[in-house]
């Protein structure tokens, strides 16, 4: 990815996190990224293109700050899937500007699809990939659990994380308490899956 393209996507994430999707104006994005509006249109064609690429950028950035790839590539015998799952999900509550910005922008893009379905397919795919990642770790932690139960547990955990994230970002819930609730939910789901037989 070129430096200018990255600057535009970083700017888009910042503007969306600050002003919401409805507040994203190409002229404001150009000022934020330090580029011309023509360059934005050259790279992304239109506002929908900006939003689609911003969504992908936010997802990629979340993968980087949760550090999932560091351990996923390790030898299976050295990875504790329960601990790795905790790590991936709990790092979503880091009180760092990049994480807060990412979580806020993700929530804004998700809420935007309620009123305008233009990003629904991309959000559905991103959500499904996230559920699949969590389900893979749950399956590794509880290999005897039926696939449908594992997927349902992954869906509950990802939905809970999104809800807790919204409360944390709104100032309704301290990050430490959100992490405790998430850690407890992971333990409950793994405990239930561990008690199931195919």
Short mmCIF file of C-alpha atoms in Angstrom, two decimals:
data_model
loop_
_atom_site.label_atom_id
_atom_site.label_comp_id
_atom_site.label_asym_id
_atom_site.label_seq_id
_atom_site.Cartn_x
_atom_site.Cartn_y
_atom_site.Cartn_z
CA UNK A 1 0.00 0.00 0.00
CA UNK A 2 1.35 3.40 -0.95
CA UNK A 3 2.06 6.00 1.73
CA UNK A 4 -0.63 8.32 0.37
CA UNK A 5 -3.23 5.59 0.24
CA UNK A 6 -2.37 4.61 3.82
CA UNK A 7 -2.59 8.26 4.91
CA UNK A 8 -6.05 8.52 3.36
CA UNK A 9 -7.27 5.36 5.09
CA UNK A 10 -5.79 6.41 8.43
CA UNK A 11 -7.48 9.78 7.96
CA UNK A 12 -10.78 8.09 7.12
CA UNK A 13 -10.62 6.00 10.32
CA UNK A 14 -9.92 9.16 12.36
CA UNK A 15 -12.71 11.18 10.75
CA UNK A 16 -15.24 8.34 11.08
CA UNK A 17 -14.26 7.83 14.73
CA UNK A 18 -14.61 11.57 15.45
CA UNK A 19 -17.65 12.49 13.37
CA UNK A 20 -19.32 9.25 12.35
CA UNK A 21 -20.00 8.01 8.85
CA UNK A 22 -22.51 10.77 8.19
CA UNK A 23 -19.87 13.33 9.13
CA UNK A 24 -17.33 12.02 6.63
CA UNK A 25 -16.84 14.65 3.94
CA UNK A 26 -14.25 14.10 1.23
CA UNK A 27 -12.94 17.65 1.65
CA UNK A 28 -12.44 17.07 5.38
CA UNK A 29 -10.78 13.73 4.70
CA UNK A 30 -8.42 15.38 2.21
CA UNK A 31 -7.43 17.97 4.84
CA UNK A 32 -7.00 15.24 7.48
CA UNK A 33 -4.81 13.12 5.19
CA UNK A 34 -2.92 16.06 3.70
CA UNK A 35 -3.86 15.18 0.12
CA UNK A 36 -6.11 16.60 -2.60
CA UNK A 37 -9.72 15.52 -3.04
CA UNK A 38 -8.78 14.47 -6.59
CA UNK A 39 -6.27 11.98 -5.19
CA UNK A 40 -8.93 10.51 -2.92
CA UNK A 41 -11.29 10.05 -5.86
CA UNK A 42 -8.44 8.60 -7.91
CA UNK A 43 -7.78 5.90 -5.29
CA UNK A 44 -11.33 5.21 -4.08
CA UNK A 45 -13.70 6.44 -6.85
CA UNK A 46 -16.50 7.59 -4.50
CA UNK A 47 -17.61 7.87 -0.88
CA UNK A 48 -18.76 4.24 -0.79
CA UNK A 49 -15.32 3.16 -2.02
CA UNK A 50 -13.74 5.15 0.80
CA UNK A 51 -16.00 3.46 3.35
CA UNK A 52 -15.36 -0.02 1.96
CA UNK A 53 -11.59 0.41 2.01
CA UNK A 54 -11.71 2.07 5.44
CA UNK A 55 -13.58 -0.97 6.79
CA UNK A 56 -10.91 -3.32 5.41
CA UNK A 57 -8.15 -1.08 6.77
CA UNK A 58 -9.74 -1.08 10.23
CA UNK A 59 -9.97 -4.87 10.18
CA UNK A 60 -6.33 -5.24 9.13
CA UNK A 61 -5.21 -2.79 11.80
CA UNK A 62 -7.13 -4.71 14.47
CA UNK A 63 -5.34 -7.90 13.39
CA UNK A 64 -2.03 -6.13 13.88
CA UNK A 65 -2.68 -4.72 17.34
CA UNK A 66 -4.19 -7.91 18.70
CA UNK A 67 -1.05 -9.74 17.54
CA UNK A 68 -3.00 -12.84 16.56
CA UNK A 69 -0.54 -13.76 13.83
CA UNK A 70 2.35 -13.94 16.30
CA UNK A 71 1.02 -17.07 17.96
CA UNK A 72 -1.27 -18.52 15.32
CA UNK A 73 1.76 -19.37 13.20
CA UNK A 74 3.52 -21.09 16.12
CA UNK A 75 3.70 -24.86 16.47
CA UNK A 76 0.32 -26.18 17.67
CA UNK A 77 1.85 -27.82 20.75
CA UNK A 78 3.16 -24.45 21.99
CA UNK A 79 -0.10 -22.51 21.70
CA UNK A 80 -2.76 -22.55 24.41
CA UNK A 81 -5.93 -21.74 22.42
CA UNK A 82 -7.80 -20.55 25.52
CA UNK A 83 -5.07 -18.03 26.38
CA UNK A 84 -4.70 -16.97 22.76
CA UNK A 85 -8.45 -16.38 22.52
CA UNK A 86 -8.34 -14.28 25.69
CA UNK A 87 -5.41 -12.31 24.31
CA UNK A 88 -7.09 -11.57 20.99
CA UNK A 89 -10.40 -10.50 22.53
CA UNK A 90 -9.07 -8.63 25.57
CA UNK A 91 -6.67 -6.55 23.49
CA UNK A 92 -9.75 -4.94 21.95
CA UNK A 93 -10.07 -3.03 25.25
CA UNK A 94 -6.64 -1.39 25.23
CA UNK A 95 -6.92 2.25 26.21
CA UNK A 96 -4.74 3.37 23.30
CA UNK A 97 -5.75 5.99 20.73
CA UNK A 98 -5.44 3.57 17.79
CA UNK A 99 -7.60 0.92 19.50
CA UNK A 100 -10.25 3.42 20.62
CA UNK A 101 -10.31 4.93 17.14
CA UNK A 102 -10.58 1.52 15.49
CA UNK A 103 -13.36 0.33 17.80
CA UNK A 104 -15.29 3.57 17.42
CA UNK A 105 -14.98 3.54 13.62
CA UNK A 106 -16.02 -0.14 13.46
CA UNK A 107 -19.09 0.63 15.57
CA UNK A 108 -19.94 3.61 13.38
CA UNK A 109 -19.62 1.60 10.18
CA UNK A 110 -21.73 -1.21 11.67
CA UNK A 111 -24.42 1.26 12.80
CA UNK A 112 -24.36 2.92 9.38
CA UNK A 113 -25.60 -0.28 7.73
CA UNK A 114 -28.83 -0.06 9.74
CA UNK A 115 -29.81 2.98 7.69
CA UNK A 116 -27.86 2.36 4.50
CA UNK A 117 -27.09 -1.19 3.35
CA UNK A 118 -24.22 -0.19 1.01
CA UNK A 119 -21.62 -1.82 3.29
CA UNK A 120 -23.74 -4.72 4.51
CA UNK A 121 -21.98 -7.36 2.41
CA UNK A 122 -18.52 -6.22 3.51
CA UNK A 123 -19.55 -6.03 7.16
CA UNK A 124 -21.16 -9.45 6.95
CA UNK A 125 -17.96 -10.90 5.49
CA UNK A 126 -15.77 -9.18 8.10
CA UNK A 127 -18.03 -10.37 10.91
CA UNK A 128 -18.07 -13.91 9.56
CA UNK A 129 -14.26 -13.95 9.34
CA UNK A 130 -14.03 -12.78 12.94
CA UNK A 131 -16.51 -15.43 14.13
CA UNK A 132 -14.53 -18.04 12.18
CA UNK A 133 -11.26 -16.98 13.85
CA UNK A 134 -12.82 -17.16 17.31
CA UNK A 135 -14.52 -20.47 16.46
CA UNK A 136 -11.19 -21.92 15.35
CA UNK A 137 -9.65 -21.15 18.72
CA UNK A 138 -12.69 -22.48 20.59
CA UNK A 139 -12.54 -25.69 18.54
CA UNK A 140 -8.84 -26.05 19.36
CA UNK A 141 -9.61 -25.56 23.06
CA UNK A 142 -12.56 -28.01 22.96
CA UNK A 143 -11.90 -30.44 20.10
CA UNK A 144 -14.78 -32.77 21.02
CA UNK A 145 -17.42 -30.02 20.84
CA UNK A 146 -19.85 -30.10 17.89
CA UNK A 147 -19.16 -27.53 15.18
CA UNK A 148 -22.56 -25.85 15.49
CA UNK A 149 -22.06 -25.31 19.22
CA UNK A 150 -18.59 -23.89 18.62
CA UNK A 151 -19.91 -21.45 16.01
CA UNK A 152 -22.75 -20.36 18.30
CA UNK A 153 -20.28 -19.75 21.13
CA UNK A 154 -18.08 -17.69 18.80
CA UNK A 155 -21.08 -15.63 17.72
CA UNK A 156 -22.03 -14.95 21.35
CA UNK A 157 -18.47 -13.93 22.27
CA UNK A 158 -18.03 -11.58 19.32
CA UNK A 159 -21.46 -10.01 19.89
CA UNK A 160 -20.65 -9.55 23.58
CA UNK A 161 -17.34 -7.94 22.72
CA UNK A 162 -19.05 -5.46 20.41
CA UNK A 163 -21.59 -4.58 23.11
CA UNK A 164 -18.97 -4.22 25.83
CA UNK A 165 -16.81 -2.15 23.49
CA UNK A 166 -19.69 0.25 22.88
CA UNK A 167 -20.24 0.67 26.61
CA UNK A 168 -16.52 1.15 27.23
CA UNK A 169 -16.17 3.72 24.46
CA UNK A 170 -19.24 5.55 25.77
CA UNK A 171 -17.69 5.82 29.22
CA UNK A 172 -20.36 3.57 30.75
CA UNK A 173 -17.95 0.77 31.63
CA UNK A 174 -14.28 0.89 32.70
CA UNK A 175 -11.93 -1.06 30.42
CA UNK A 176 -10.78 -3.28 33.29
CA UNK A 177 -14.36 -4.31 34.06
CA UNK A 178 -15.07 -4.94 30.36
CA UNK A 179 -12.00 -7.21 30.23
CA UNK A 180 -13.15 -9.07 33.37
CA UNK A 181 -16.61 -9.63 31.89
CA UNK A 182 -15.11 -10.82 28.61
CA UNK A 183 -12.66 -13.14 30.37
CA UNK A 184 -15.53 -14.62 32.39
CA UNK A 185 -17.65 -15.15 29.27
CA UNK A 186 -14.77 -16.91 27.52
CA UNK A 187 -14.40 -19.21 30.52
CA UNK A 188 -18.13 -19.98 30.54
CA UNK A 189 -18.23 -20.73 26.82
CA UNK A 190 -15.16 -22.97 26.95
CA UNK A 191 -16.56 -24.72 30.03
CA UNK A 192 -19.87 -25.40 28.29
CA UNK A 193 -18.18 -26.56 25.09
CA UNK A 194 -15.88 -28.83 27.08
CA UNK A 195 -18.87 -30.59 28.58
CA UNK A 196 -20.39 -31.44 25.17
CA UNK A 197 -19.81 -34.57 23.15
CA UNK A 198 -20.42 -34.86 19.41
#
